[in-house]
PDB file of C-alpha atoms in Angstrom:
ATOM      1  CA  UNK A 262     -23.928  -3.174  35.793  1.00  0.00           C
ATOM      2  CA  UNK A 263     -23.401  -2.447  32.394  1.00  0.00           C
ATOM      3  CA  UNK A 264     -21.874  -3.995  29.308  1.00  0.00           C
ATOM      4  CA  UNK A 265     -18.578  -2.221  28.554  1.00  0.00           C
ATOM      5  CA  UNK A 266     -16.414  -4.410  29.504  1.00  0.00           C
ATOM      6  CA  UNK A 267     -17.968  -7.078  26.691  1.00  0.00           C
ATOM      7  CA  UNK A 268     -17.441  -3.667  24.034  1.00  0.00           C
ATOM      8  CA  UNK A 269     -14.017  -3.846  25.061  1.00  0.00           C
ATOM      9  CA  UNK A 270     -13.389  -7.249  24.944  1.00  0.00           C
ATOM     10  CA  UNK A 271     -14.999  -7.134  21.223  1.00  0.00           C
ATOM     11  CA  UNK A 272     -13.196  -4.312  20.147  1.00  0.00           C
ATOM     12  CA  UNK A 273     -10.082  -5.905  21.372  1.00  0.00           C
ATOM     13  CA  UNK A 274     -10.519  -9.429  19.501  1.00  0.00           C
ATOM     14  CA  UNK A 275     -11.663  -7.523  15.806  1.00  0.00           C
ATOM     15  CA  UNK A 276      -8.723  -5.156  16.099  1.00  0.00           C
ATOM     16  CA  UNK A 277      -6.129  -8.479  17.217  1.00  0.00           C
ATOM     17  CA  UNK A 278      -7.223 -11.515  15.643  1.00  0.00           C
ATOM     18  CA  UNK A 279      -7.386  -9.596  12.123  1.00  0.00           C
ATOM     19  CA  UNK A 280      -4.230  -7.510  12.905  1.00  0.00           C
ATOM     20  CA  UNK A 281      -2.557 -11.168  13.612  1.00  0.00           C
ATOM     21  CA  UNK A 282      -3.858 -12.599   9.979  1.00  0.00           C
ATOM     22  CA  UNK A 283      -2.780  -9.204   7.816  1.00  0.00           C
ATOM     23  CA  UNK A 284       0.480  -9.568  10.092  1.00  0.00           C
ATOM     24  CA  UNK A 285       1.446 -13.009   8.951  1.00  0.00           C
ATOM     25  CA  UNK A 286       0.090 -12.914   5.824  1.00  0.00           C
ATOM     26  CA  UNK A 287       2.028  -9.508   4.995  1.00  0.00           C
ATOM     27  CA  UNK A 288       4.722 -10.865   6.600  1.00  0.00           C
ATOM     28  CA  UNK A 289       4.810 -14.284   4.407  1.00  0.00           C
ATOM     29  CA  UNK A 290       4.339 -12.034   1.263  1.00  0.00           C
ATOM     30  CA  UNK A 291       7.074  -9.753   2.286  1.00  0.00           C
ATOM     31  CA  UNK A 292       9.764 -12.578   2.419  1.00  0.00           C
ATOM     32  CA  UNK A 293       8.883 -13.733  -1.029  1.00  0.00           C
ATOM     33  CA  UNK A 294       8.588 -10.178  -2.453  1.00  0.00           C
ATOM     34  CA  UNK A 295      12.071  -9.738  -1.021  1.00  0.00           C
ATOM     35  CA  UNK A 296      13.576 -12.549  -3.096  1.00  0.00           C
ATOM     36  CA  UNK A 297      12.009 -11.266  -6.174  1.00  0.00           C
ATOM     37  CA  UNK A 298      13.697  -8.246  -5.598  1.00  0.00           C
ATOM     38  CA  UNK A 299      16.899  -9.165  -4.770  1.00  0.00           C
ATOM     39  CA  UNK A 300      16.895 -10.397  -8.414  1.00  0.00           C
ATOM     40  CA  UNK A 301      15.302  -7.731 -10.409  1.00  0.00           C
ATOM     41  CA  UNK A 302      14.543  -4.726  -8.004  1.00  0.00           C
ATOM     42  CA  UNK A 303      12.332  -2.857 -10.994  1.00  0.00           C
ATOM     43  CA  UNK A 304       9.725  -5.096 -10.106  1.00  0.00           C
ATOM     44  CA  UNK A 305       9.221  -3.108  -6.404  1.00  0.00           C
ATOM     45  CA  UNK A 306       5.723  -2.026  -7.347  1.00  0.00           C
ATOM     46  CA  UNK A 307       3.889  -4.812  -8.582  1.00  0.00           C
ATOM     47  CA  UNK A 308       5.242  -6.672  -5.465  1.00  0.00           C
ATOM     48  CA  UNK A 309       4.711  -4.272  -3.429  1.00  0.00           C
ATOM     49  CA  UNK A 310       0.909  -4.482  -4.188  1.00  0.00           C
ATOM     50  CA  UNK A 311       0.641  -7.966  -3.855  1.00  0.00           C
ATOM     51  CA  UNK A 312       2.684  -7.842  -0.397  1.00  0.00           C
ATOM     52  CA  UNK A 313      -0.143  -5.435   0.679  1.00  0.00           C
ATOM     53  CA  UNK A 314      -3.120  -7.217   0.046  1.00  0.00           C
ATOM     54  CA  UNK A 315      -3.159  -9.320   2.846  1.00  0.00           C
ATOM     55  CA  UNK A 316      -3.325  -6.205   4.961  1.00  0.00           C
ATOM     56  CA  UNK A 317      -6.789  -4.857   4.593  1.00  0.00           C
ATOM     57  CA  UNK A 318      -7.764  -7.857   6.962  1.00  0.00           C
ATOM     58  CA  UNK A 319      -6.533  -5.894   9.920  1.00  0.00           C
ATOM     59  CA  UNK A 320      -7.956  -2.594   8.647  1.00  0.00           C
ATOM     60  CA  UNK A 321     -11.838  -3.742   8.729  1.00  0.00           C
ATOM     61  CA  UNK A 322     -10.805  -5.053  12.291  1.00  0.00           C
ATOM     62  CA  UNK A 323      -9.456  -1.982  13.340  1.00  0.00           C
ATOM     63  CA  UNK A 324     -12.556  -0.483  12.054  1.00  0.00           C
ATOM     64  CA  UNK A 325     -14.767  -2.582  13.560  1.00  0.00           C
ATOM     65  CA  UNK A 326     -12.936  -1.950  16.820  1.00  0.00           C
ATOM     66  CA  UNK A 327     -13.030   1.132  16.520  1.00  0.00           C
ATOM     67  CA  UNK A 328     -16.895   1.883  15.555  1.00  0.00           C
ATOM     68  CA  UNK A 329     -17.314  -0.374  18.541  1.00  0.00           C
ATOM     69  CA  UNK A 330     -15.724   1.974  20.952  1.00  0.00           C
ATOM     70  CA  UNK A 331     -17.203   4.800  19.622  1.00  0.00           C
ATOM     71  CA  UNK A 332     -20.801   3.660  19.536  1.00  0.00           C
ATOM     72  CA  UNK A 333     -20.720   1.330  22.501  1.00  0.00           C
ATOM     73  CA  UNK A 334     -20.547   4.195  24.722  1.00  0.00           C
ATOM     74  CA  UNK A 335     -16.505   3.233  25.767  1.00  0.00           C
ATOM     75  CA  UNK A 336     -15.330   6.738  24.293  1.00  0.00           C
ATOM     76  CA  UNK A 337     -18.178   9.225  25.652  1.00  0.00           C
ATOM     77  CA  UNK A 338     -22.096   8.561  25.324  1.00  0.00           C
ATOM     78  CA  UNK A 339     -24.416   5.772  26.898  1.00  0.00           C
ATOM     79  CA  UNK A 340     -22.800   2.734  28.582  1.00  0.00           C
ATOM     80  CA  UNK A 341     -24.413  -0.346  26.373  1.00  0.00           C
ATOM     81  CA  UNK A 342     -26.452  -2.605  28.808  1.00  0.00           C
ATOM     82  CA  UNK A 343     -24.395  -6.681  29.339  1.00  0.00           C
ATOM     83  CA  UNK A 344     -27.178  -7.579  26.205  1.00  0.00           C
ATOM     84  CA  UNK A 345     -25.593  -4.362  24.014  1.00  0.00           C
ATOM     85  CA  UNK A 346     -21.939  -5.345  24.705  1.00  0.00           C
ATOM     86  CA  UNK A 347     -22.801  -9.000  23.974  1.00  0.00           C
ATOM     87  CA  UNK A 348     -23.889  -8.284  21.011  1.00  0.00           C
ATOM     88  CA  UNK A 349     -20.550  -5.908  20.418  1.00  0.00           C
ATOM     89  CA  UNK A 350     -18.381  -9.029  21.347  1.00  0.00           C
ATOM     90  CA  UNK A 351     -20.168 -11.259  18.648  1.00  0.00           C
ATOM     91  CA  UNK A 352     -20.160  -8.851  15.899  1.00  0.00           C
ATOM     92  CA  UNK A 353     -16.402  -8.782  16.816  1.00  0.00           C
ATOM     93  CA  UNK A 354     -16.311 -12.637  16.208  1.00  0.00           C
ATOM     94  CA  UNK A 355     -17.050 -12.483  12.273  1.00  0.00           C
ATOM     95  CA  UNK A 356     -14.179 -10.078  11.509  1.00  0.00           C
ATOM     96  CA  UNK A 357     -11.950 -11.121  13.898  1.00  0.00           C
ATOM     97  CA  UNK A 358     -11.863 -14.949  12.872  1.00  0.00           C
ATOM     98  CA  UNK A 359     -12.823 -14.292   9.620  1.00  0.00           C
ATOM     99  CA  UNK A 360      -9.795 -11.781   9.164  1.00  0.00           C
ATOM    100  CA  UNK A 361      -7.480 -13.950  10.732  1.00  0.00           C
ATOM    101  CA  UNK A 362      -7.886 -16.915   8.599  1.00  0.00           C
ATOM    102  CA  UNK A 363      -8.409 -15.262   5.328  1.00  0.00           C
ATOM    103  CA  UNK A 364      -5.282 -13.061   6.371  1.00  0.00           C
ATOM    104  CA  UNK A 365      -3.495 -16.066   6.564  1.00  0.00           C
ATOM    105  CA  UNK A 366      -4.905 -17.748   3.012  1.00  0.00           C
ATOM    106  CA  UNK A 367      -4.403 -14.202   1.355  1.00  0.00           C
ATOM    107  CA  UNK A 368      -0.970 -14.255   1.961  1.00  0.00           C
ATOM    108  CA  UNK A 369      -0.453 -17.946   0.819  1.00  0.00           C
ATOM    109  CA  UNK A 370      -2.079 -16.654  -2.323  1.00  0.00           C
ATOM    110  CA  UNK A 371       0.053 -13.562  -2.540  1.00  0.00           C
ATOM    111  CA  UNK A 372       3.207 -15.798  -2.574  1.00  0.00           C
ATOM    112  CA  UNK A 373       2.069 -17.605  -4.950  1.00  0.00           C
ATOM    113  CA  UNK A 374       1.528 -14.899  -6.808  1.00  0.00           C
ATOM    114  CA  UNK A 375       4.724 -13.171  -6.289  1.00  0.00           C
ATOM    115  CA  UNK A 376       6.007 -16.242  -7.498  1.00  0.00           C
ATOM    116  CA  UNK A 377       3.727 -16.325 -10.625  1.00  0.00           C
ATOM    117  CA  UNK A 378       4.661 -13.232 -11.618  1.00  0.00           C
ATOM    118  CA  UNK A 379       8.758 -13.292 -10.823  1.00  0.00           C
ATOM    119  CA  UNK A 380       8.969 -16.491 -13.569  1.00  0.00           C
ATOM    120  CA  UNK A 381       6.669 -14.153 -16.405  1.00  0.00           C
ATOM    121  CA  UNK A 382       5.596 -10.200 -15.575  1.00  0.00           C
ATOM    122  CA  UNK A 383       2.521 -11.024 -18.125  1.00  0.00           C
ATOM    123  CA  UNK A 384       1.231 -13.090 -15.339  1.00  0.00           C
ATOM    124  CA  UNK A 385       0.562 -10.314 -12.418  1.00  0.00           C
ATOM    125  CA  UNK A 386      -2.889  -9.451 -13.257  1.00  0.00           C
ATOM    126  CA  UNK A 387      -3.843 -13.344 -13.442  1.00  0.00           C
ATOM    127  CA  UNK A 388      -2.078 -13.359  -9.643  1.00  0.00           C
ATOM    128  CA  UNK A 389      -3.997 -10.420  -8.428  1.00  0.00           C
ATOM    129  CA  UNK A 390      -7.268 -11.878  -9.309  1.00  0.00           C
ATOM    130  CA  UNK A 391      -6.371 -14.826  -7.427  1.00  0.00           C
ATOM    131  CA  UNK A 392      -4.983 -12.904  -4.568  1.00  0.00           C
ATOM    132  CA  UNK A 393      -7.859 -11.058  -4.649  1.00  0.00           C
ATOM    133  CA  UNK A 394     -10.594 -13.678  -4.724  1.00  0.00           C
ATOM    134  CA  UNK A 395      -9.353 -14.043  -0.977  1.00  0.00           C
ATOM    135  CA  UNK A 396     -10.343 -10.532   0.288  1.00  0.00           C
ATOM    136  CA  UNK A 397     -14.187 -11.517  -0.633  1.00  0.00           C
ATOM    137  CA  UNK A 398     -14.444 -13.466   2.359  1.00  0.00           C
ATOM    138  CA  UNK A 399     -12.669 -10.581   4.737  1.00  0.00           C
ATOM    139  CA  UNK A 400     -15.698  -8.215   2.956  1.00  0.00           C
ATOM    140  CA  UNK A 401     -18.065 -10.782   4.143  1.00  0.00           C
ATOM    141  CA  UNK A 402     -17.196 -10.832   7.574  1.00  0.00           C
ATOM    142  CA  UNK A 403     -16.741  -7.310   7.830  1.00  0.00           C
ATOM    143  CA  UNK A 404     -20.066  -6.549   6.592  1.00  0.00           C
ATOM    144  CA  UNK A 405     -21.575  -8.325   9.180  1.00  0.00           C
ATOM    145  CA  UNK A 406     -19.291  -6.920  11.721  1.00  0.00           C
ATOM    146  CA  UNK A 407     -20.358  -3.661  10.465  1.00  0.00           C
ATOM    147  CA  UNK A 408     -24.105  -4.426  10.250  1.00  0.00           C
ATOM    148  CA  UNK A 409     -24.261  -5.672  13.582  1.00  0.00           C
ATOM    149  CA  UNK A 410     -22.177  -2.725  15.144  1.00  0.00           C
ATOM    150  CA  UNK A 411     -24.765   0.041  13.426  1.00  0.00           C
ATOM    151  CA  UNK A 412     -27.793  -2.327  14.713  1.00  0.00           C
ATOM    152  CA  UNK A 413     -27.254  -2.707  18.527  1.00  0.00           C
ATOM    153  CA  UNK A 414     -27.666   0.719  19.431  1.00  0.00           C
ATOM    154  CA  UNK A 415     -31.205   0.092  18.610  1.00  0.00           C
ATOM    155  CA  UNK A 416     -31.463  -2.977  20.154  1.00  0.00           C
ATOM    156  CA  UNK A 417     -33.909  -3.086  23.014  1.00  0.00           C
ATOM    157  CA  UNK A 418     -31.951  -6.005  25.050  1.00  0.00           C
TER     158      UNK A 418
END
């Protein structure tokens, strides 16, 4: 018995629970960038990169998912032992909750933003920061993600 189907199961939850955060939070950002623009449409690109911020969430889980199946032996290579593709699921646990929920505070913060920056242009870069102050917590969890996916290949359990 090995421990693929745990790799799967982890590469599954990074790849959906982030994908479901950038989704709504996109989505949430989208609707309010759409308002702006039905007002003043020469404002498309400094909305647009607010409305995208929220989406790196699901990125690093699709990356995580994917450096899971690649190095948890799912696409070619060793089959991990039940330890190895324990180890996989957790590792999926930090980006996968942690991109959900800061998915869904980045995009709070990107309308907020939007709307910021609809009422006074000279405002954008104060929203981005605070947009952006978000995504540290998404690096956070996908640097752990990460670590742990380059460590359990050498892990003897």
């Amino acid at each position: 018995m090995n421990g693929i189907f745990f790799a799967l199961l982890g590469a599954s939850i990074a790849t959906a629970l982030a994908g479901v955060g950038s989704a709504r939070g996109v989505g949430s950002a989208a609707q309010a960038a759409m308002g702006v623009l039905s007002e003043d449409s020469s404002k498309f690109g400094k909305m647009l990169v607010l409305t995208l911020l929220p989406g790196t969430q699901g990125l690093y889980g699709f990356i995580v998912g994917f450096l899971i199946l690649v190095s948890g032996g799912v696409l070619g290579g060793t089959a991990p032992t039940i330890g190895q593709g324990l180890a996989y699921f957790a590792a999926s646990l930090a980006i996968g909750i942690g991109g959900m929920i800061s998915g869904f505070a980045q995009g709070k913060a990107a309308v907020s933003g939007i709307a910021l920056s609809a009422k006074d242009d000279s405002n954008f870069s104060k929203a981005m920061v605070s947009v952006t102050l978000v995504e540290i917590y998404a690096l956070l969890s996908f640097i752990v993600s990460l670590l742990v996916v380059i460590t359990v290949p050498n892990l003897n359990i």
